[in-house]
Short mmCIF file of C-alpha atoms in Angstrom, two decimals:
data_model
loop_
_atom_site.label_atom_id
_atom_site.label_comp_id
_atom_site.label_asym_id
_atom_site.label_seq_id
_atom_site.Cartn_x
_atom_site.Cartn_y
_atom_site.Cartn_z
CA UNK A 108 0.37 0.61 0.20
CA UNK A 109 3.06 2.16 0.72
CA UNK A 110 3.80 1.71 -2.73
CA UNK A 111 0.99 2.64 -4.29
CA UNK A 112 0.71 6.01 -2.26
CA UNK A 113 4.48 6.61 -3.22
CA UNK A 114 3.03 5.97 -6.84
CA UNK A 115 -0.25 8.18 -5.85
CA UNK A 116 2.72 11.25 -5.12
CA UNK A 117 4.62 10.49 -8.36
CA UNK A 118 2.13 10.51 -10.54
CA UNK A 119 0.05 13.97 -8.79
CA UNK A 120 3.84 16.21 -8.74
CA UNK A 121 4.36 14.91 -12.51
CA UNK A 122 0.38 15.57 -13.07
CA UNK A 123 0.90 19.24 -11.18
CA UNK A 124 4.16 20.93 -11.31
CA UNK A 125 4.84 22.99 -8.67
CA UNK A 126 3.47 26.51 -9.97
CA UNK A 127 5.81 29.24 -11.58
CA UNK A 128 6.26 32.86 -10.89
CA UNK A 129 2.56 34.98 -11.38
CA UNK A 130 0.83 31.67 -11.52
CA UNK A 131 -2.89 31.08 -10.70
CA UNK A 132 -2.68 30.77 -6.65
CA UNK A 133 -5.70 28.33 -7.00
CA UNK A 134 -3.77 25.15 -8.47
CA UNK A 135 -1.34 25.87 -5.95
CA UNK A 136 -3.40 25.90 -3.32
CA UNK A 137 -5.82 22.92 -4.54
CA UNK A 138 -2.16 20.66 -5.18
CA UNK A 139 -0.95 21.70 -1.92
CA UNK A 140 -4.07 20.34 -0.42
CA UNK A 141 -4.27 16.96 -2.46
CA UNK A 142 -0.85 15.96 -1.28
CA UNK A 143 -1.55 17.23 2.56
CA UNK A 144 -4.88 14.61 1.85
CA UNK A 145 -2.19 11.99 1.30
CA UNK A 146 0.66 12.67 3.79
CA UNK A 147 -2.68 11.96 5.89
CA UNK A 148 -3.24 8.82 4.55
CA UNK A 149 0.47 7.46 4.82
CA UNK A 150 0.29 8.88 8.23
CA UNK A 151 -2.23 6.35 8.51
CA UNK A 152 -1.19 3.57 6.75
CA UNK A 153 2.34 4.32 8.55
CA UNK A 154 0.83 3.67 12.17
CA UNK A 155 -0.86 0.89 10.71
CA UNK A 156 2.66 -1.05 9.35
CA UNK A 157 4.21 -0.79 12.38
CA UNK A 158 1.20 -3.30 13.48
CA UNK A 159 0.99 -5.49 11.24
CA UNK A 160 -2.53 -3.77 9.84
CA UNK A 161 -3.86 -6.26 12.78
CA UNK A 162 -5.55 -2.83 13.84
CA UNK A 163 -4.12 0.35 15.65
CA UNK A 164 -4.14 1.83 19.07
CA UNK A 165 -6.00 5.12 18.64
CA UNK A 166 -3.98 7.66 20.79
CA UNK A 167 -0.86 7.27 17.73
CA UNK A 168 -3.38 7.77 14.86
CA UNK A 169 -4.65 10.97 16.79
CA UNK A 170 -0.80 11.77 17.70
CA UNK A 171 0.34 10.86 14.08
CA UNK A 172 -2.60 12.89 12.40
CA UNK A 173 -0.96 16.26 14.69
CA UNK A 174 2.07 15.90 13.71
CA UNK A 175 2.45 17.71 10.81
CA UNK A 176 0.74 20.57 12.19
CA UNK A 177 2.47 20.69 15.94
CA UNK A 178 5.71 21.77 14.14
CA UNK A 179 3.07 25.06 13.46
CA UNK A 180 4.31 28.20 14.62
CA UNK A 181 1.83 28.72 18.02
CA UNK A 182 0.10 24.96 17.06
CA UNK A 183 3.09 23.23 19.28
CA UNK A 184 0.60 23.12 21.78
CA UNK A 185 -2.44 24.11 21.20
CA UNK A 186 -3.78 20.62 21.32
CA UNK A 187 -5.52 18.38 24.71
CA UNK A 188 -6.37 15.61 24.16
CA UNK A 189 -8.32 13.02 26.34
CA UNK A 190 -9.88 9.42 26.22
CA UNK A 191 -8.05 5.67 27.44
CA UNK A 192 -6.31 4.23 24.24
CA UNK A 193 -8.02 1.27 23.32
CA UNK A 194 -7.24 -0.69 20.12
CA UNK A 195 -8.86 0.15 16.51
CA UNK A 196 -9.55 -1.79 13.63
CA UNK A 197 -7.80 -0.96 9.97
CA UNK A 198 -10.37 1.23 7.84
CA UNK A 199 -11.55 3.08 11.74
CA UNK A 200 -7.47 4.37 11.42
CA UNK A 201 -7.49 4.81 8.18
CA UNK A 202 -11.07 6.69 8.93
CA UNK A 203 -10.05 8.58 11.42
CA UNK A 204 -6.87 9.75 10.50
CA UNK A 205 -7.96 11.60 7.43
CA UNK A 206 -11.35 12.87 9.60
CA UNK A 207 -8.77 14.43 11.66
CA UNK A 208 -6.44 15.39 9.41
CA UNK A 209 -9.58 17.64 7.78
CA UNK A 210 -10.33 18.39 11.19
CA UNK A 211 -7.07 20.22 11.30
CA UNK A 212 -6.88 21.93 8.32
CA UNK A 213 -10.32 23.95 8.82
CA UNK A 214 -8.69 24.34 12.05
CA UNK A 215 -5.95 26.47 11.22
CA UNK A 216 -7.37 27.77 7.80
CA UNK A 217 -10.63 29.35 9.96
CA UNK A 218 -10.87 28.07 13.24
CA UNK A 219 -8.48 27.67 16.75
CA UNK A 220 -5.32 26.64 15.21
CA UNK A 221 -5.83 30.85 13.92
CA UNK A 222 -5.21 32.71 16.22
CA UNK A 223 -2.76 31.96 19.35
CA UNK A 224 -3.30 30.90 21.85
CA UNK A 225 -6.38 28.84 20.58
CA UNK A 226 -7.26 25.40 21.70
CA UNK A 227 -8.37 22.10 20.21
CA UNK A 228 -9.70 19.45 22.94
CA UNK A 229 -10.76 15.43 21.30
CA UNK A 230 -11.71 13.86 24.51
CA UNK A 231 -13.50 9.86 23.21
CA UNK A 232 -14.72 7.36 24.75
CA UNK A 233 -16.09 3.68 25.04
CA UNK A 234 -20.00 3.51 25.31
CA UNK A 235 -21.27 0.26 26.16
CA UNK A 236 -25.08 -0.55 24.88
CA UNK A 237 -27.78 -2.28 23.54
CA UNK A 238 -25.94 -3.23 20.36
CA UNK A 239 -23.07 -3.60 21.69
CA UNK A 240 -19.41 -1.11 22.64
CA UNK A 241 -18.72 2.43 21.31
CA UNK A 242 -16.24 4.72 19.83
CA UNK A 243 -17.28 7.97 21.24
CA UNK A 244 -15.43 11.21 20.25
CA UNK A 245 -15.90 14.87 20.58
CA UNK A 246 -13.05 16.95 18.20
CA UNK A 247 -13.64 20.70 20.48
CA UNK A 248 -12.85 24.16 19.22
CA UNK A 249 -11.71 27.39 21.54
CA UNK A 250 -10.37 30.37 21.66
CA UNK A 251 -9.94 31.24 18.16
CA UNK A 252 -11.73 33.82 15.54
CA UNK A 253 -16.13 34.30 16.11
CA UNK A 254 -17.33 31.09 13.91
CA UNK A 255 -19.89 31.22 11.46
CA UNK A 256 -21.22 27.93 9.49
CA UNK A 257 -19.86 28.08 6.22
CA UNK A 258 -21.74 28.93 3.00
CA UNK A 259 -20.90 25.83 1.03
CA UNK A 260 -19.89 22.44 2.67
CA UNK A 261 -16.34 21.79 0.90
CA UNK A 262 -14.55 18.08 0.22
CA UNK A 263 -13.20 17.79 4.25
CA UNK A 264 -16.46 18.59 5.22
CA UNK A 265 -18.15 16.75 3.34
CA UNK A 266 -15.13 13.39 4.13
CA UNK A 267 -16.27 14.38 7.88
CA UNK A 268 -20.06 14.25 7.95
CA UNK A 269 -20.54 11.82 5.45
CA UNK A 270 -17.63 9.68 4.42
CA UNK A 271 -16.79 8.48 7.74
CA UNK A 272 -20.38 7.72 8.95
CA UNK A 273 -20.73 5.81 5.90
CA UNK A 274 -17.57 4.42 6.11
CA UNK A 275 -17.71 2.89 9.91
CA UNK A 276 -21.40 3.22 9.74
CA UNK A 277 -22.07 5.63 12.57
CA UNK A 278 -23.53 8.89 13.77
CA UNK A 279 -21.26 12.73 12.61
CA UNK A 280 -21.74 15.48 13.38
CA UNK A 281 -20.40 19.36 12.70
CA UNK A 282 -22.04 21.92 15.31
CA UNK A 283 -20.04 25.54 14.00
CA UNK A 284 -21.16 28.04 18.00
CA UNK A 285 -19.45 30.79 17.75
CA UNK A 286 -16.17 29.39 20.57
CA UNK A 287 -15.35 27.11 18.10
CA UNK A 288 -16.50 23.60 15.69
CA UNK A 289 -17.80 21.25 17.65
CA UNK A 290 -17.46 17.38 15.81
CA UNK A 291 -19.68 14.55 17.69
CA UNK A 292 -18.09 10.74 16.45
CA UNK A 293 -20.21 8.19 17.23
CA UNK A 294 -18.94 4.98 15.73
CA UNK A 295 -19.25 0.73 17.03
CA UNK A 296 -16.78 -0.63 18.07
CA UNK A 297 -15.94 -4.32 16.91
#
């Protein structure tokens, strides 16, 4: 799988060469977003590869998803993580990895990671119900600029709300509270 991702990255680099001076900035942004998504997927694969694709530690998935953002000025200590570590399936690991990447990207562009002192809190717990154990995860931003619901739904929001819920047979709710974005994830555990 890592070889396939490397081939896709190479295809992207060859198909979408770096823009020249005075070229469209929108193109450069789209290419950058595509590459960042490939790297996020690769980081999820790295965790699974280290675990022989038998599942992964949720803490390691979260740590890898945040790694690229912790190195940015002002973001290093912006993350609060709270939850007991648990093993998740490969499908769950990849889906959560991609969703967390999209949440981080949006927080950096528009939310808590855009402002000095902004915070992101990610917490989770296991809920036992008659239907089996479930993962309840919550992403909560604070300290960023005031938030308003977006006027259009972008790829990241669709991936989070629809793709994640569909892939993991659960529910995902994005709320645009004035104090910051809140994402609630409720999915069955194996």
